[in-house]
C-alpha positions as a Markdown table, in Angstrom:
| # | Residue | x | y | z |
|---|---|---|---|---|
| 1 | Met | 11.5 | -26.6 | 0.9 |
| 2 | Thr | 10.4 | -22.8 | 2.5 |
| 3 | Gln | 11.5 | -19.9 | 1.0 |
| 4 | Ser | 11.3 | -17.6 | 4.2 |
| 5 | Ser | 15.0 | -17.5 | 5.1 |
| 6 | Ser | 15.6 | -15.8 | 1.4 |
| 7 | Leu | 12.6 | -13.2 | 2.0 |
| 8 | Leu | 14.7 | -11.0 | 5.6 |
| 9 | Gly | 14.7 | -7.5 | 5.4 |
| 10 | Thr | 11.5 | -7.3 | 2.2 |
| 11 | Gly | 8.6 | -6.5 | 5.1 |
| 12 | Met | 6.2 | -8.7 | 6.3 |
| 13 | Tyr | 2.4 | -7.2 | 6.9 |
| 14 | Pro | -0.8 | -9.5 | 7.6 |
| 15 | Leu | -3.9 | -8.8 | 5.0 |
| 16 | Ala | -5.8 | -7.0 | 7.4 |
| 17 | Arg | -2.9 | -4.7 | 9.1 |
| 18 | Ala | -2.3 | -4.0 | 5.1 |
| 19 | Ala | -5.6 | -3.4 | 4.8 |
| 20 | Arg | -5.9 | -0.6 | 7.2 |
| 21 | Leu | -2.2 | 1.0 | 6.8 |
| 22 | Val | -3.3 | 2.0 | 3.3 |
| 23 | Gly | -7.1 | 3.1 | 4.7 |
| 24 | Glu | -9.0 | 0.6 | 3.1 |
| 25 | Asp | -11.4 | -2.4 | 3.8 |
| 26 | Leu | -10.3 | -5.6 | 4.5 |
| 27 | Arg | -13.2 | -7.1 | 2.5 |
| 28 | Thr | -11.8 | -4.9 | -0.4 |
| 29 | Val | -8.4 | -5.9 | -0.4 |
| 30 | Arg | -9.1 | -9.0 | 0.2 |
| 31 | Arg | -11.2 | -9.7 | -3.6 |
| 32 | Trp | -8.6 | -7.2 | -5.2 |
| 33 | Leu | -5.3 | -9.5 | -3.7 |
| 34 | Lys | -7.6 | -12.7 | -4.0 |
| 35 | Gly | -9.8 | -12.8 | -7.0 |
| 36 | Tyr | -13.3 | -13.9 | -6.9 |
| 37 | Ala | -16.1 | -15.0 | -8.8 |
| 38 | Trp | -19.7 | -14.2 | -9.6 |
| 39 | Lys | -22.8 | -16.0 | -11.5 |
| 40 | Tyr | -23.7 | -13.8 | -14.5 |
| 41 | Arg | -26.7 | -15.2 | -16.6 |
| 42 | Glu | -26.0 | -19.1 | -16.7 |
| 43 | Gly | -22.5 | -19.3 | -15.8 |
| 44 | His | -19.9 | -17.3 | -13.5 |
| 45 | Arg | -17.3 | -15.5 | -14.3 |
| 46 | Val | -13.7 | -14.5 | -12.4 |
| 47 | Ser | -12.1 | -11.7 | -11.5 |
| 48 | Thr | -8.2 | -12.5 | -10.8 |
| 49 | Pro | -5.9 | -11.1 | -8.5 |
| 50 | Leu | -4.4 | -7.5 | -9.2 |
| 51 | Trp | -1.3 | -9.3 | -9.3 |
| 52 | Ser | 1.0 | -11.8 | -7.7 |
| 53 | Leu | 1.9 | -11.0 | -3.9 |
| 54 | Gln | 5.8 | -11.6 | -3.3 |
| 55 | Tyr | 5.3 | -14.2 | -1.0 |
| 56 | Ser | 2.8 | -16.5 | -3.3 |
| 57 | Gln | 5.0 | -19.1 | -3.5 |
| 58 | Asp | 6.3 | -19.5 | 0.4 |
| 59 | Glu | 5.6 | -22.4 | 1.8 |
| 60 | Asp | 4.9 | -20.9 | 4.9 |
| 61 | Leu | 3.5 | -17.3 | 3.6 |
| 62 | Gly | 1.4 | -18.4 | 0.7 |
| 63 | Glu | -1.8 | -18.9 | 1.8 |
| 64 | Glu | -1.6 | -16.8 | 4.4 |
| 65 | Gln | -1.6 | -13.3 | 1.9 |
| 66 | Val | 1.0 | -11.7 | 3.8 |
| 67 | Leu | 2.1 | -8.9 | 2.2 |
| 68 | Ser | 5.9 | -7.5 | 1.3 |
| 69 | Phe | 6.9 | -3.7 | 1.7 |
| 70 | Arg | 6.5 | -3.5 | -2.3 |
| 71 | Asp | 3.2 | -5.2 | -2.1 |
| 72 | Leu | 2.3 | -2.6 | 0.6 |
| 73 | Leu | 3.2 | 0.5 | -1.6 |
| 74 | Glu | 1.6 | -0.8 | -4.7 |
| 75 | Leu | -2.0 | -1.7 | -2.8 |
| 76 | Arg | -0.8 | 1.8 | -1.3 |
| 77 | Thr | -1.3 | 3.5 | -5.5 |
| 78 | Val | -4.4 | 0.9 | -6.1 |
| 79 | Ala | -6.4 | 2.5 | -3.5 |
| 80 | Arg | -5.7 | 6.0 | -4.4 |
| 81 | Phe | -7.0 | 5.0 | -7.1 |
| 82 | Val | -10.2 | 3.6 | -6.6 |
| 83 | His | -10.6 | 6.2 | -4.4 |
| 84 | Gln | -10.5 | 9.0 | -6.8 |
| 85 | Gly | -13.0 | 6.4 | -8.1 |
| 86 | Val | -11.2 | 4.7 | -11.3 |
| 87 | Ser | -13.0 | 1.5 | -11.9 |
| 88 | Leu | -10.8 | -1.4 | -11.3 |
| 89 | Gln | -10.9 | -2.6 | -14.6 |
| 90 | Val | -8.9 | 0.4 | -15.6 |
| 91 | Val | -6.6 | 0.1 | -12.3 |
| 92 | Arg | -5.9 | -3.6 | -13.5 |
| 93 | Ala | -5.3 | -2.2 | -17.3 |
| 94 | Thr | -2.8 | 0.7 | -15.6 |
| 95 | Ile | -1.0 | -1.9 | -13.5 |
| 96 | Glu | -0.9 | -4.0 | -16.8 |
| 97 | Val | 0.7 | -1.1 | -18.9 |
| 98 | Ala | 3.2 | 0.0 | -16.4 |
| 99 | Arg | 4.4 | -3.3 | -15.7 |
| 100 | Glu | 5.5 | -3.7 | -19.7 |
| 101 | Thr | 7.2 | -0.7 | -19.5 |
| 102 | Leu | 9.0 | -0.2 | -15.9 |
| 103 | Gly | 9.2 | -4.4 | -14.6 |
| 104 | Asp | 7.5 | -6.2 | -11.5 |
| 105 | Tyr | 5.7 | -3.8 | -9.2 |
| 106 | Pro | 5.5 | -0.7 | -11.3 |
| 107 | Leu | 3.1 | 1.7 | -9.3 |
| 108 | Gln | 5.5 | 1.8 | -6.3 |
| 109 | Ser | 8.7 | 3.1 | -8.1 |
| 110 | Arg | 9.4 | 6.0 | -8.8 |
| 111 | Arg | 9.5 | 6.1 | -12.3 |
| 112 | Phe | 5.6 | 5.9 | -12.1 |
| 113 | Val | 5.9 | 9.5 | -11.2 |
| 114 | Thr | 7.3 | 11.0 | -14.9 |
| 115 | Asp | 5.5 | 8.0 | -17.2 |
| 116 | Gly | 2.2 | 7.6 | -15.3 |
| 117 | Lys | -0.1 | 9.6 | -16.8 |
| 118 | Lys | 1.0 | 8.5 | -20.3 |
| 119 | Ile | 0.5 | 4.8 | -18.9 |
| 120 | Phe | -2.9 | 5.7 | -17.4 |
| 121 | Leu | -4.6 | 7.2 | -20.5 |
| 122 | Glu | -2.9 | 4.1 | -22.8 |
| 123 | Ala | -4.8 | 1.7 | -20.0 |
| 124 | Val | -8.3 | 3.4 | -20.4 |
| 125 | Glu | -8.0 | 3.7 | -24.0 |
| 126 | Arg | -7.2 | -0.4 | -23.8 |
| 127 | Val | -9.9 | -1.2 | -21.6 |
| 128 | Gly | -12.4 | 0.7 | -24.4 |
| 129 | Glu | -13.1 | 3.9 | -21.7 |
| 130 | Asp | -14.0 | 6.9 | -22.3 |
| 131 | Pro | -11.5 | 9.2 | -20.4 |
| 132 | Lys | -14.1 | 12.0 | -19.6 |
| 133 | Leu | -16.7 | 9.6 | -17.9 |
| 134 | Leu | -13.4 | 9.2 | -15.1 |
| 135 | Asp | -14.3 | 12.4 | -13.8 |
| 136 | Val | -17.9 | 12.6 | -12.6 |
| 137 | Arg | -18.2 | 16.3 | -12.1 |
| 138 | Gly | -17.6 | 17.4 | -16.0 |
| 139 | Arg | -13.6 | 18.2 | -15.0 |
| 140 | Gln | -10.6 | 16.9 | -16.8 |
| 141 | Phe | -9.0 | 13.6 | -14.2 |
| 142 | Ala | -6.4 | 14.6 | -12.5 |
| 143 | Ile | -3.7 | 12.0 | -12.3 |
| 144 | Asp | -1.5 | 13.9 | -10.2 |
| 145 | Ala | -4.4 | 13.7 | -7.4 |
| 146 | Val | -2.9 | 9.3 | -7.2 |
| 147 | Ile | 0.2 | 9.4 | -8.3 |
| 148 | Arg | 2.2 | 12.7 | -6.4 |
| 149 | Pro | 0.7 | 12.2 | -3.0 |
| 150 | Ser | 1.2 | 7.8 | -3.3 |
| 151 | Leu | 4.6 | 8.0 | -4.8 |
| 152 | Ile | 6.3 | 11.5 | -3.5 |
| 153 | Glu | 5.0 | 12.4 | -0.2 |
| 154 | Gly | 6.6 | 9.9 | 2.5 |
| 155 | Ile | 8.4 | 8.1 | 0.3 |
| 156 | Glu | 12.4 | 7.9 | -0.4 |
| 157 | Tyr | 13.5 | 6.3 | -3.0 |
| 158 | Asp | 17.3 | 4.4 | -4.2 |
| 159 | Ala | 19.0 | 5.4 | -6.5 |
| 160 | Asp | 17.2 | 2.9 | -9.1 |
| 161 | Ser | 13.8 | 4.7 | -8.3 |
| 162 | Arg | 12.8 | 2.0 | -6.0 |
| 163 | Ala | 11.0 | 2.8 | -2.6 |
| 164 | Leu | 13.2 | 2.2 | 0.5 |
| 165 | Arg | 10.8 | 3.5 | 3.0 |
| 166 | Trp | 8.0 | 5.2 | 4.1 |
| 167 | Phe | 7.1 | 7.9 | 6.2 |
| 168 | Pro | 3.3 | 7.4 | 6.3 |
| 169 | Leu | 2.7 | 10.8 | 8.3 |
| 170 | Asn | 5.1 | 13.1 | 5.8 |
| 171 | Lys | 4.9 | 16.4 | 7.3 |
| 172 | Arg | 6.1 | 14.8 | 10.7 |
| 173 | Arg | 8.6 | 12.2 | 10.1 |
| 174 | Leu | 8.1 | 10.8 | 13.8 |
| 175 | Ile | 7.2 | 7.1 | 12.2 |
| 176 | Val | 8.4 | 5.1 | 9.5 |
| 177 | Leu | 8.4 | 1.5 | 7.5 |
| 178 | Asp | 11.6 | 0.3 | 6.8 |
| 179 | Pro | 11.8 | -3.4 | 5.3 |
| 180 | Gln | 15.0 | -3.6 | 7.0 |
| 181 | Ile | 14.0 | -3.1 | 10.8 |
| 182 | Gln | 11.0 | -5.0 | 12.8 |
| 183 | Phe | 9.5 | -6.6 | 9.8 |
| 184 | Gly | 8.5 | -3.0 | 8.4 |
| 185 | Glu | 6.1 | -2.7 | 10.9 |
| 186 | Pro | 5.3 | 1.7 | 12.1 |
| 187 | Ile | 8.7 | 2.1 | 14.0 |
| 188 | Ile | 9.5 | 5.4 | 16.1 |
| 189 | Ala | 12.2 | 6.7 | 12.9 |
| 190 | Gly | 15.7 | 7.1 | 14.9 |
| 191 | Ala | 14.7 | 4.9 | 17.9 |
| 192 | Gly | 12.8 | 1.5 | 15.9 |
| 193 | Val | 10.3 | 1.1 | 19.0 |
| 194 | Pro | 7.0 | -0.6 | 17.0 |
| 195 | Thr | 4.8 | 2.3 | 17.3 |
| 196 | Asp | 1.6 | -0.3 | 18.3 |
| 197 | Ala | 4.3 | -1.2 | 21.2 |
| 198 | Leu | 4.3 | 2.4 | 22.6 |
| 199 | Ala | 0.7 | 3.1 | 21.9 |
| 200 | Ser | -0.3 | -1.1 | 24.2 |
| 201 | Ala | 2.0 | 0.7 | 26.7 |
| 202 | Phe | 0.3 | 4.0 | 26.7 |
| 203 | Phe | -3.2 | 2.5 | 27.6 |
| 204 | Ala | -1.1 | 0.1 | 30.6 |
| 205 | Glu | -0.2 | 2.7 | 32.0 |
| 206 | Gly | -2.8 | 4.7 | 32.2 |
| 207 | Lys | -2.2 | 7.1 | 29.5 |
| 208 | Asp | 0.8 | 8.4 | 31.0 |
| 209 | Thr | 2.7 | 9.6 | 28.2 |
| 210 | Gly | 5.7 | 10.8 | 30.4 |
| 211 | Arg | 6.1 | 7.2 | 31.6 |
| 212 | Val | 6.0 | 5.5 | 28.2 |
| 213 | Ala | 8.7 | 8.0 | 27.4 |
| 214 | Arg | 11.0 | 6.9 | 29.7 |
| 215 | Leu | 10.4 | 3.3 | 29.3 |
| 216 | Tyr | 11.1 | 3.2 | 26.0 |
| 217 | Lys | 14.0 | 5.8 | 26.1 |
| 218 | Val | 11.7 | 8.0 | 23.2 |
| 219 | Ser | 10.1 | 12.1 | 23.4 |
| 220 | Pro | 6.8 | 12.2 | 24.6 |
| 221 | Gln | 5.9 | 13.6 | 21.0 |
| 222 | Ala | 6.7 | 10.0 | 19.7 |
| 223 | Val | 4.6 | 8.5 | 21.8 |
| 224 | Gln | 1.3 | 11.0 | 21.4 |
| 225 | Ala | 2.4 | 10.2 | 17.4 |
| 226 | Ala | 2.4 | 6.4 | 17.5 |
| 227 | Val | -0.6 | 6.5 | 19.9 |
| 228 | Ala | -2.3 | 8.5 | 17.9 |
| 229 | Phe | -1.1 | 6.8 | 14.7 |
| 230 | Glu | -2.4 | 3.0 | 15.7 |
| 231 | Ser | -5.5 | 4.6 | 17.3 |
| 232 | Arg | -6.5 | 6.1 | 13.3 |
| 233 | Leu | -5.4 | 2.6 | 11.7 |
| 234 | Ala | -7.8 | 1.0 | 14.0 |
| 235 | Ala | -10.7 | 3.5 | 14.0 |
């Protein structure tokens, strides 16, 4: 019996789309979330998925590797860690330690903002890495460089510190990902129009911003923001 009907309002992102939204290579994301094996001496070693996706047990979506909104934000934080030079081993340990304290999907919880540094350093110790080796320039590792952009900027939370929606362009809150609307796809805030629909219409209408704005009843600024956003994802 399928579980898909019970997952409405949780967001749905195909793997390729999720990778683009967090600014990461698809092949890398697939390895993080699906795991992989490699030859080692006379045998093989296996790297398991960093976590089990929310839809992994769903009969319709489990094999497709579709991410939920919570999966997407967890992936976003993982990508930030890796871009800061943190090894995947330490990232994995961070998730494990954080889950013990904060529960499932700990990296997208607002509580990780206050507890994150302690959790991260415990993870470093758990895998036996020297914290000094984390910064190639010899400076102290700035955990805030990951935590604050990933968990504060552009994220709105509920009273239980769970992420409700994500504004990917934080300074201009024209675009939002809300799992309650359009399956969590990027939309124009307040209008509900998907950014990919506006971008497609823009090129179909000969790049006539005003015409597209009138057709979809949004501002010209919203059309321009949608085109820029989708162009960046496609790059």
